[in-house]
Short mmCIF file of C-alpha atoms in Angstrom, two decimals:
data_model
loop_
_atom_site.label_atom_id
_atom_site.label_comp_id
_atom_site.label_asym_id
_atom_site.label_seq_id
_atom_site.Cartn_x
_atom_site.Cartn_y
_atom_site.Cartn_z
CA MET A 1 0.12 -0.35 0.13
CA PRO A 2 1.46 3.51 -0.80
CA LEU A 3 2.91 5.51 2.00
CA ASN A 4 0.34 8.37 1.64
CA ARG A 5 -2.56 6.03 1.63
CA LYS A 6 -1.53 4.83 4.89
CA LEU A 7 -1.02 8.24 6.22
CA ASN A 8 -4.45 9.24 5.23
CA ASP A 9 -6.03 6.04 6.75
CA LEU A 10 -4.00 7.19 10.03
CA GLN A 11 -5.56 10.63 9.87
CA ASN A 12 -8.97 9.11 9.29
CA ILE A 13 -8.80 7.04 12.06
CA ILE A 14 -7.49 9.61 14.53
CA ARG A 15 -10.23 12.14 13.39
CA LEU A 16 -12.76 9.73 14.48
CA MET A 17 -11.59 9.35 17.73
CA GLY A 18 -12.31 12.88 18.47
CA SER A 19 -9.68 12.96 21.27
CA VAL A 20 -7.01 10.73 22.87
CA ALA A 21 -4.74 10.37 25.57
CA ILE A 22 -1.23 8.87 24.19
CA ALA A 23 0.98 7.00 25.77
CA PHE A 24 4.14 8.84 25.08
CA SER A 25 7.73 7.54 25.42
CA GLY A 26 9.55 9.81 23.07
CA GLY A 27 10.47 6.87 20.67
CA VAL A 28 9.94 7.03 16.90
CA ASP A 29 6.64 5.57 16.84
CA SER A 30 4.63 7.48 19.75
CA THR A 31 6.32 10.68 18.70
CA PHE A 32 4.98 10.27 15.09
CA LEU A 33 1.68 9.26 16.32
CA LEU A 34 1.51 12.24 18.77
CA LYS A 35 2.54 14.69 16.19
CA VAL A 36 -0.04 13.69 13.70
CA SER A 37 -2.66 13.26 16.42
CA HIS A 38 -2.27 17.07 17.58
CA ASP A 39 -2.11 18.36 14.09
CA LEU A 40 -5.54 16.88 13.69
CA LEU A 41 -7.06 17.12 17.30
CA GLY A 42 -5.12 20.05 18.81
CA ASP A 43 -5.85 20.69 22.41
CA ARG A 44 -7.97 17.34 22.68
CA VAL A 45 -4.71 15.37 22.54
CA VAL A 46 -2.81 14.82 25.41
CA ALA A 47 0.64 12.98 26.09
CA VAL A 48 1.22 10.77 28.92
CA THR A 49 4.64 9.59 29.95
CA ALA A 50 5.22 7.15 32.78
CA SER A 51 8.58 8.23 34.89
CA SER A 52 10.30 4.99 36.57
CA SER A 53 13.70 3.55 37.11
CA THR A 54 13.35 1.31 34.12
CA TYR A 55 13.06 4.50 32.15
CA PRO A 56 16.65 6.70 31.65
CA GLU A 57 16.48 10.17 32.39
CA ARG A 58 17.95 10.86 28.79
CA GLU A 59 14.66 9.53 27.27
CA PHE A 60 12.62 11.25 30.04
CA ARG A 61 13.98 14.53 29.10
CA ALA A 62 13.76 14.14 25.36
CA ALA A 63 9.78 13.20 25.57
CA VAL A 64 9.88 16.36 27.76
CA ASP A 65 11.57 18.63 25.42
CA PHE A 66 9.62 17.57 22.59
CA VAL A 67 6.23 18.30 24.01
CA ASN A 68 7.54 21.37 25.35
CA GLY A 69 8.47 22.60 22.09
CA ALA A 70 5.56 21.30 19.93
CA GLY A 71 3.02 23.20 22.76
CA ILE A 72 1.46 19.68 23.48
CA LYS A 73 -0.50 19.09 26.71
CA HIS A 74 1.79 16.79 28.79
CA LEU A 75 0.92 14.59 32.00
CA VAL A 76 3.55 12.50 33.80
CA ILE A 77 2.89 9.49 35.84
CA ALA A 78 4.94 8.66 38.67
CA ALA A 79 4.71 5.08 38.23
CA GLU A 80 7.52 2.32 39.45
CA GLU A 81 7.22 -0.96 37.66
CA LEU A 82 9.05 -2.74 40.51
CA ASP A 83 6.23 -1.94 43.28
CA ILE A 84 4.06 -3.87 40.74
CA GLU A 85 3.17 -7.35 42.08
CA GLY A 86 5.56 -10.26 40.44
CA PHE A 87 7.25 -7.57 37.95
CA ALA A 88 10.76 -8.05 39.81
CA ASP A 89 10.37 -11.76 39.81
CA ASN A 90 10.75 -10.99 35.86
CA PRO A 91 8.41 -13.73 34.21
CA LEU A 92 7.54 -14.26 31.01
CA ASN A 93 4.57 -11.81 31.14
CA ARG A 94 6.75 -9.18 32.81
CA CYS A 95 5.59 -6.86 29.96
CA TYR A 96 1.99 -7.77 30.68
CA LEU A 97 2.05 -6.85 34.33
CA CYS A 98 3.73 -3.53 33.22
CA LYS A 99 1.32 -2.53 30.42
CA ARG A 100 -1.77 -3.76 32.71
CA GLU A 101 -0.99 -1.07 35.46
CA LEU A 102 0.08 1.85 33.13
CA PHE A 103 -2.67 1.60 30.96
CA THR A 104 -5.18 1.17 33.83
CA GLN A 105 -4.00 4.54 35.27
CA MET A 106 -3.94 6.09 31.49
CA VAL A 107 -7.85 4.87 31.04
CA GLN A 108 -8.62 6.39 34.18
CA ILE A 109 -6.77 9.81 33.41
CA ALA A 110 -8.65 9.59 30.26
CA THR A 111 -11.87 9.16 32.03
CA GLU A 112 -11.29 12.07 34.28
CA ASN A 113 -10.42 14.59 31.60
CA GLY A 114 -13.48 13.70 29.35
CA ILE A 115 -11.26 12.05 26.54
CA ASN A 116 -12.56 9.24 24.34
CA PHE A 117 -9.69 7.18 23.75
CA VAL A 118 -6.43 5.84 25.12
CA ALA A 119 -3.72 4.95 22.51
CA ASP A 120 -0.04 3.42 22.06
CA GLY A 121 2.44 3.78 19.54
CA SER A 122 2.62 -0.20 18.42
CA ASN A 123 2.96 -0.85 14.77
CA VAL A 124 2.33 -4.03 12.65
CA ASP A 125 6.28 -5.14 13.05
CA ASP A 126 5.77 -5.32 16.92
CA ILE A 127 3.01 -8.29 16.44
CA LYS A 128 6.01 -10.49 14.85
CA ASP A 129 7.92 -10.34 18.34
CA TYR A 130 7.06 -11.79 21.76
CA ARG A 131 5.07 -9.14 23.00
CA PRO A 132 2.83 -9.91 26.02
CA GLY A 133 2.09 -6.45 26.81
CA ILE A 134 -0.31 -6.29 23.75
CA LYS A 135 -2.74 -8.85 25.41
CA ALA A 136 -2.96 -6.02 28.52
CA LEU A 137 -3.87 -3.41 25.73
CA SER A 138 -6.63 -5.65 24.23
CA GLU A 139 -8.25 -6.08 27.61
CA LEU A 140 -8.46 -2.66 28.20
CA GLY A 141 -9.74 -1.57 24.99
CA ILE A 142 -6.71 0.56 24.29
CA VAL A 143 -6.17 1.48 20.62
CA SER A 144 -3.26 1.14 18.39
CA PRO A 145 -3.67 3.57 15.18
CA LEU A 146 -0.62 2.57 13.60
CA ARG A 147 -1.17 -1.01 13.47
CA GLU A 148 -4.71 0.18 12.15
CA ALA A 149 -3.21 1.89 9.49
CA ASN A 150 -0.87 -1.16 8.59
CA MET A 151 2.29 1.20 9.27
CA THR A 152 5.42 -0.59 9.65
CA LYS A 153 8.64 0.94 11.69
CA GLU A 154 9.98 1.53 8.25
CA ASP A 155 7.07 3.50 6.93
CA ILE A 156 7.00 5.60 10.25
CA ARG A 157 10.57 6.51 9.98
CA ALA A 158 10.01 7.76 6.22
CA LEU A 159 7.19 9.96 6.94
CA SER A 160 8.70 11.22 10.33
CA LYS A 161 11.46 12.18 8.14
CA GLN A 162 8.97 14.01 5.77
CA MET A 163 7.59 15.66 8.68
CA ASP A 164 11.12 16.86 10.16
CA LEU A 165 10.37 14.97 13.32
CA PRO A 166 13.63 15.03 14.98
CA THR A 167 13.00 11.12 16.04
CA TRP A 168 13.15 9.90 12.16
CA ASN A 169 16.40 7.90 12.83
CA LYS A 170 16.41 7.46 16.57
CA PRO A 171 17.71 4.14 17.25
CA ALA A 172 15.03 1.66 18.87
CA PHE A 173 14.42 1.76 22.66
CA ALA A 174 12.83 -0.64 25.12
CA CYS A 175 12.55 -0.29 29.10
CA LEU A 176 15.88 -1.15 30.99
CA ALA A 177 14.16 -4.37 32.56
CA SER A 178 14.29 -5.97 28.91
CA ARG A 179 18.10 -6.20 29.34
CA ILE A 180 17.81 -8.50 32.10
CA PRO A 181 17.15 -12.58 31.10
CA TYR A 182 13.68 -13.77 32.03
CA GLY A 183 13.49 -15.28 35.33
CA GLN A 184 16.75 -13.26 36.70
CA LYS A 185 15.57 -10.85 39.46
CA ILE A 186 14.95 -7.01 38.59
CA ASN A 187 16.20 -4.48 40.81
CA ARG A 188 17.11 -0.89 41.25
CA GLU A 189 21.15 -1.62 41.29
CA LYS A 190 20.85 -3.60 38.00
CA LEU A 191 19.05 -1.25 36.25
CA ALA A 192 21.40 1.47 37.35
CA MET A 193 24.17 -0.51 36.34
CA ILE A 194 22.69 -1.03 32.57
CA ASP A 195 21.63 2.55 32.31
CA LYS A 196 25.32 3.67 33.43
CA ALA A 197 26.75 1.01 30.70
CA GLU A 198 24.70 2.18 28.01
CA GLN A 199 25.04 5.96 28.83
CA TYR A 200 28.70 5.48 28.40
CA LEU A 201 28.75 3.72 25.13
CA LEU A 202 26.54 6.54 23.82
CA ASP A 203 28.85 8.81 25.11
CA LEU A 204 31.40 7.11 22.97
CA GLY A 205 29.51 7.76 19.90
CA PHE A 206 27.50 4.22 19.68
CA GLU A 207 24.13 4.45 18.27
CA GLN A 208 22.15 1.58 18.26
CA ILE A 209 23.29 -0.32 21.79
CA ARG A 210 21.95 -2.55 24.57
CA VAL A 211 23.62 -3.93 27.44
CA ARG A 212 22.26 -7.23 28.77
CA HIS A 213 22.85 -8.18 32.38
CA HIS A 214 24.06 -11.81 32.52
CA GLY A 215 24.92 -11.71 36.41
CA ASP A 216 28.61 -10.53 36.77
CA ILE A 217 28.70 -10.54 32.59
CA ALA A 218 27.79 -7.53 30.56
CA ARG A 219 26.79 -8.46 27.03
CA ILE A 220 26.99 -5.72 24.74
CA GLU A 221 25.14 -5.33 21.30
CA VAL A 222 25.48 -2.85 18.95
CA SER A 223 24.50 -2.47 15.50
CA PRO A 224 26.25 -4.82 13.08
CA GLN A 225 27.93 -1.80 10.85
CA GLU A 226 29.15 -0.50 14.48
CA ARG A 227 30.88 -4.02 15.59
CA THR A 228 34.20 -3.46 14.09
CA ARG A 229 34.78 -0.67 16.19
CA PHE A 230 35.64 -3.03 18.79
CA ILE A 231 38.67 -4.21 16.67
CA ASN A 232 40.71 -1.90 18.67
CA GLU A 233 42.51 -2.82 21.97
CA LYS A 234 42.60 0.27 23.53
CA LEU A 235 38.74 0.78 23.05
CA MET A 236 38.31 -2.63 24.41
CA ASP A 237 40.76 -2.11 27.38
CA GLN A 238 38.86 1.34 27.96
CA VAL A 239 35.30 -0.39 27.77
CA ASN A 240 36.09 -3.31 30.00
CA GLU A 241 37.71 -1.03 32.86
CA GLN A 242 34.73 1.18 32.83
CA PHE A 243 32.07 -1.71 32.99
CA ARG A 244 34.47 -3.17 35.86
CA GLN A 245 33.86 0.34 37.63
CA ILE A 246 29.89 0.30 37.01
CA GLY A 247 30.06 -3.27 38.53
CA PHE A 248 30.78 -6.10 35.93
CA ALA A 249 33.36 -8.44 36.42
CA TYR A 250 33.30 -9.36 32.78
CA THR A 251 32.30 -7.67 29.53
CA ALA A 252 31.67 -9.68 26.49
CA LEU A 253 30.49 -8.55 22.63
CA ASP A 254 27.72 -9.97 21.15
CA LEU A 255 29.27 -11.20 17.73
CA LYS A 256 25.65 -11.15 16.08
CA GLY A 257 24.98 -7.49 16.79
CA TYR A 258 22.05 -6.05 18.19
CA ARG A 259 18.44 -7.34 17.08
CA THR A 260 15.16 -6.57 18.44
CA GLY A 261 14.02 -8.80 21.28
CA SER A 262 17.53 -11.02 21.61
CA LEU A 263 16.37 -12.24 24.98
CA ASN A 264 13.47 -13.66 23.36
CA GLU A 265 15.24 -15.94 21.33
CA GLN A 266 15.50 -18.86 24.01
CA ILE A 267 11.53 -18.77 24.50
CA SER A 268 9.89 -21.74 23.07
CA GLU A 269 6.25 -21.07 22.26
#
C-alpha cells in the first residue's frame, strides 16, 4: 500500500476518535503518532509519560523537550514497575504486568479528563516479536492507530523524516528491564548498572546499543555495522575498565550484534 494512503488512513482513524490520550515515550512511533494526532485534534490530545527506574533520564528529558517545543499538553505518571506484584521476579509475562498497570492508570486519566480513547504507538512489526503487553492493551480497550493503519517501522521513519521530526532516525529503545533475562530478578541496582553502561557507550558515539545483564557479565550488543569499532585494543581495554567500575566482572561483545528482543530467542512457544 502506498505510504500516502497509509497516512490518510491513519488521519481518518484519528479524526474519528475525536480526542485521545497517547502513551508517549519519546520514541520513533509514539512521537510520530503524537505529532499527527496533535496536528489534527489540537488540544483534544494529551501525551502521557510514565517516569520510573526502568526509563532512563535521557529518554524522559527528550520526551519533555519535544512536547514543550510542540506546545502539547503533557501529563507525567510517577510509576514504578518494581512495585507491581510479580514484576521484579521477571516472569515471561513481565511486559503484560507493566502495561496492565500503566494503561489502567491512563484509562482513569482519560475518563477524568473526558477523553474518548487511550492509544499506544505499536506498529504492525511489533506483532512479529514476543509482546505479551499487547494482551493487556486488548483487555483494556486501548487502541493502536499505527497498527490499524497497517504501518511498519520503516513507514513511520519515512513519514517522520518527511515531517522533519527529530526522531525519524532515532535508534530503537525499550525499557531497561528488557536487558535482564527472564527469571532473573530485577532490582534498582541492576537497572542503574545497565543505564550507566549504555550511557557510556552512547557517549563514545555508538548509536544502536544494548547492554544485557547476565549476572556479573555484561553482554554488549551494537548495530552490526558498529561491531568493527571494537577491533581496537585501546577501546576494548577502556570499555572493560569502565564496565568493571560500574560493577561488571566481565564484559563480552555479542558477535551477532543488536537485534530486537534478543532475550526472546530462547523462549519456546
